[in-house]
PDB file of C-alpha atoms in Angstrom:
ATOM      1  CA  UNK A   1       5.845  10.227   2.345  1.00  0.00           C
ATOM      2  CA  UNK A   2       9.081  11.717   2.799  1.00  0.00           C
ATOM      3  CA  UNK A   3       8.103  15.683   2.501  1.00  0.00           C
ATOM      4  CA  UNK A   4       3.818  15.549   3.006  1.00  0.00           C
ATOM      5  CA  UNK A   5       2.324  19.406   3.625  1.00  0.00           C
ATOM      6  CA  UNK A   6       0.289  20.344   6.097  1.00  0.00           C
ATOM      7  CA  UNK A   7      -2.795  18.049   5.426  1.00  0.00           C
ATOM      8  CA  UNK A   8      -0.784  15.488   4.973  1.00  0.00           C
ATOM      9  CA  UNK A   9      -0.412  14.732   1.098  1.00  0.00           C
ATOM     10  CA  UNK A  10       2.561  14.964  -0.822  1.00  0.00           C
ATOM     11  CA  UNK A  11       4.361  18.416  -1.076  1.00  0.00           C
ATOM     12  CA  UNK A  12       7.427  17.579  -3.203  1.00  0.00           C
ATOM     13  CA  UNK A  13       6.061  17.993  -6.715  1.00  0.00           C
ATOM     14  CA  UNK A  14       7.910  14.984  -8.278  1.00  0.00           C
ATOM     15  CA  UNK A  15       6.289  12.536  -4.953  1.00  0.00           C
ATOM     16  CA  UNK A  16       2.902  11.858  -6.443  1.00  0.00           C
ATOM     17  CA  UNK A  17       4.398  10.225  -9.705  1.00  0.00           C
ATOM     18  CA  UNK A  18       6.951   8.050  -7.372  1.00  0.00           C
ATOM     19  CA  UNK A  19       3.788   6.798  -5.320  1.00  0.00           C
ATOM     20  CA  UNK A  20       1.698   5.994  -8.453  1.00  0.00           C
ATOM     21  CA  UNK A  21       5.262   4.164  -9.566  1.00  0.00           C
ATOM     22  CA  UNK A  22       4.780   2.493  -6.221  1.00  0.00           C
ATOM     23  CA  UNK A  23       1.549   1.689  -6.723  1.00  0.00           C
ATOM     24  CA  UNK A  24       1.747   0.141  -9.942  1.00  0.00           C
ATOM     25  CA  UNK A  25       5.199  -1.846  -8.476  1.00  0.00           C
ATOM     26  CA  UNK A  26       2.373  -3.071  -5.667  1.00  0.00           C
ATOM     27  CA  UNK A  27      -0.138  -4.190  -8.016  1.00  0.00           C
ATOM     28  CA  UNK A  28       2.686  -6.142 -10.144  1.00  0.00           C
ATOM     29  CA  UNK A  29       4.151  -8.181  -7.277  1.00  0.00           C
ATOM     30  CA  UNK A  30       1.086  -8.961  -5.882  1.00  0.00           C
ATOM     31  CA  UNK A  31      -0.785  -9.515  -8.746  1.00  0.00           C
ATOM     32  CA  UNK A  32      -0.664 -13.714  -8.394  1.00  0.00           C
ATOM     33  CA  UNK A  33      -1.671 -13.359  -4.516  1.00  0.00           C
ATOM     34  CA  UNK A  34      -4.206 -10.455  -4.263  1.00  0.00           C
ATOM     35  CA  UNK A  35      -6.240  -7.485  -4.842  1.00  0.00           C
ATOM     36  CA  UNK A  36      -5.865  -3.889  -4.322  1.00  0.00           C
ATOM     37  CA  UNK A  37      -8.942  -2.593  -3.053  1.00  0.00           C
ATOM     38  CA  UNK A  38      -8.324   0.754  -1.878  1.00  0.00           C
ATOM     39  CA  UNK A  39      -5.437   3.189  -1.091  1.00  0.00           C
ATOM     40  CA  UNK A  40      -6.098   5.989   2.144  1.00  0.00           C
ATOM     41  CA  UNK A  41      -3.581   8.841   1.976  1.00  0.00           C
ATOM     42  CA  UNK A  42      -3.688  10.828   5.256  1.00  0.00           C
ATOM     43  CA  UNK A  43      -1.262  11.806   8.006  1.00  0.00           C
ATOM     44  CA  UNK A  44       1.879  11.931   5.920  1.00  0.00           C
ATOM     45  CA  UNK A  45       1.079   8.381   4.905  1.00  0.00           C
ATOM     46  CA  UNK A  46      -0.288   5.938   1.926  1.00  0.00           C
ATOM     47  CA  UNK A  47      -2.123   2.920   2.721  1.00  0.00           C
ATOM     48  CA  UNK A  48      -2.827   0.454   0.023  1.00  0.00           C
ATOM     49  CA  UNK A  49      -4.930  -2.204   0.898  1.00  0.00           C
ATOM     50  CA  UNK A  50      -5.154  -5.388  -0.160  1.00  0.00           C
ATOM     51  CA  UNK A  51      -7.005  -8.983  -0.003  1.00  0.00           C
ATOM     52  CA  UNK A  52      -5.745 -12.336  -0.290  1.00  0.00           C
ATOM     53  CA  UNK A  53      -6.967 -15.467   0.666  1.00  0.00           C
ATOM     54  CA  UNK A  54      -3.793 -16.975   1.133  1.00  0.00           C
ATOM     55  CA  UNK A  55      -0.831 -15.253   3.669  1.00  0.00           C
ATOM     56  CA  UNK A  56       2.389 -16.956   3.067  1.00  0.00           C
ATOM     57  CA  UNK A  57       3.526 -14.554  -0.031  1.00  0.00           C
ATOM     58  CA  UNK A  58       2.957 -11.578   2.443  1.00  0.00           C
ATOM     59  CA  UNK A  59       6.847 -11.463   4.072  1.00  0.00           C
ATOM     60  CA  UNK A  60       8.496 -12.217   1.218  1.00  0.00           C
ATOM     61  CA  UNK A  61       6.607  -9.607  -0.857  1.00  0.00           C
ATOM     62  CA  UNK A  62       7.542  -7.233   2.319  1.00  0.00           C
ATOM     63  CA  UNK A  63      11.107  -7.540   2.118  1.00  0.00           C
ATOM     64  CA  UNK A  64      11.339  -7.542  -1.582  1.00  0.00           C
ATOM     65  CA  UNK A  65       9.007  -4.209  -1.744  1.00  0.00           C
ATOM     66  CA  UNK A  66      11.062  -2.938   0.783  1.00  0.00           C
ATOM     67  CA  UNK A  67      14.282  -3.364  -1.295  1.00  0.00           C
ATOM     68  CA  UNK A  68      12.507  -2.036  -4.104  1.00  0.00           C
ATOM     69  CA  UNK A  69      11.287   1.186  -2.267  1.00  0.00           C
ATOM     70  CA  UNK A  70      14.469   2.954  -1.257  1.00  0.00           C
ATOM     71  CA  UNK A  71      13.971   6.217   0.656  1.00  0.00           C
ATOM     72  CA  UNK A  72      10.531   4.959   2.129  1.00  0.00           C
ATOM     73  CA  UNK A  73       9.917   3.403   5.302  1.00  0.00           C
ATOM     74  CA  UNK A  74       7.637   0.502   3.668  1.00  0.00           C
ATOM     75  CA  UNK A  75       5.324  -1.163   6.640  1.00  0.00           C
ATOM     76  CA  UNK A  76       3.482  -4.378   5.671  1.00  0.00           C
ATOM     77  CA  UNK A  77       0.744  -5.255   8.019  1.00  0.00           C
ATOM     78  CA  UNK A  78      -1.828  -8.315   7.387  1.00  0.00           C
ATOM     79  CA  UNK A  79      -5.164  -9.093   9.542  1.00  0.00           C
ATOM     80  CA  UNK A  80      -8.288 -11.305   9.567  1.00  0.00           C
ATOM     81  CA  UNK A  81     -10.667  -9.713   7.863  1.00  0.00           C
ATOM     82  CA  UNK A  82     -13.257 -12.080   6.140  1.00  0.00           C
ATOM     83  CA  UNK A  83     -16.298  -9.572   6.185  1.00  0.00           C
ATOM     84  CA  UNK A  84     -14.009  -7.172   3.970  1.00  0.00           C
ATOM     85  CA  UNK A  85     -14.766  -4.509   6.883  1.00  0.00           C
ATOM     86  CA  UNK A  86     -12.003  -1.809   5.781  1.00  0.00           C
ATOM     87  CA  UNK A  87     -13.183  -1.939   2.144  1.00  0.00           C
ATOM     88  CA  UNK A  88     -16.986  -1.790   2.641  1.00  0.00           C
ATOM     89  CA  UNK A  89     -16.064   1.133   5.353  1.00  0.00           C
ATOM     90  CA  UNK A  90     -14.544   3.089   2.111  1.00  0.00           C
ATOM     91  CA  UNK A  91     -17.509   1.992  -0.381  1.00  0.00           C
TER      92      UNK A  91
END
């Protein structure tokens, strides 16, 4: 988040509808390759997390969300997770 208040969450009033823009820009590109399945806001950040079954859309989808996302610093990390750990941790 570029401005997030004291818990963490967005302070600017204007940064929660540019995050659900982002989120609906996530769900768009990676509609062909995967699922959201959650999305953790906390320490001044937004996780959205996804499955795939497949990986090889995952750096090209990073760069082109990154060029999409100006004035974030967009992180794109992918791991093993076949027992869908992080999700049934949330559910």
């Amino acid at each position: 988040m570029t401005a997030p208040d004291e818990r963490g969450f967005p302070a600017a009033p204007d940064e929660g509808d540019r995050l659900e823009a982002l989120e609906e820009r996530i769900i768009e590109m990676a509609a062909e390759h995967a699922v959201l399945v959650g999305v953790i806001t906390t320490n001044g950040t937004r996780e959205w997390v996804l499955y795939t079954d497949a990986g090889e859309w995952i750096e090209p989808f990073h760069h082109a969300l990154d060029d999409a996302t100006p004035g974030y610093d967009v992180q794109v990390f992918a791991e093993h997770d076949p027992e869908w750990s992080v999700y049934t941790a949330f559910v």
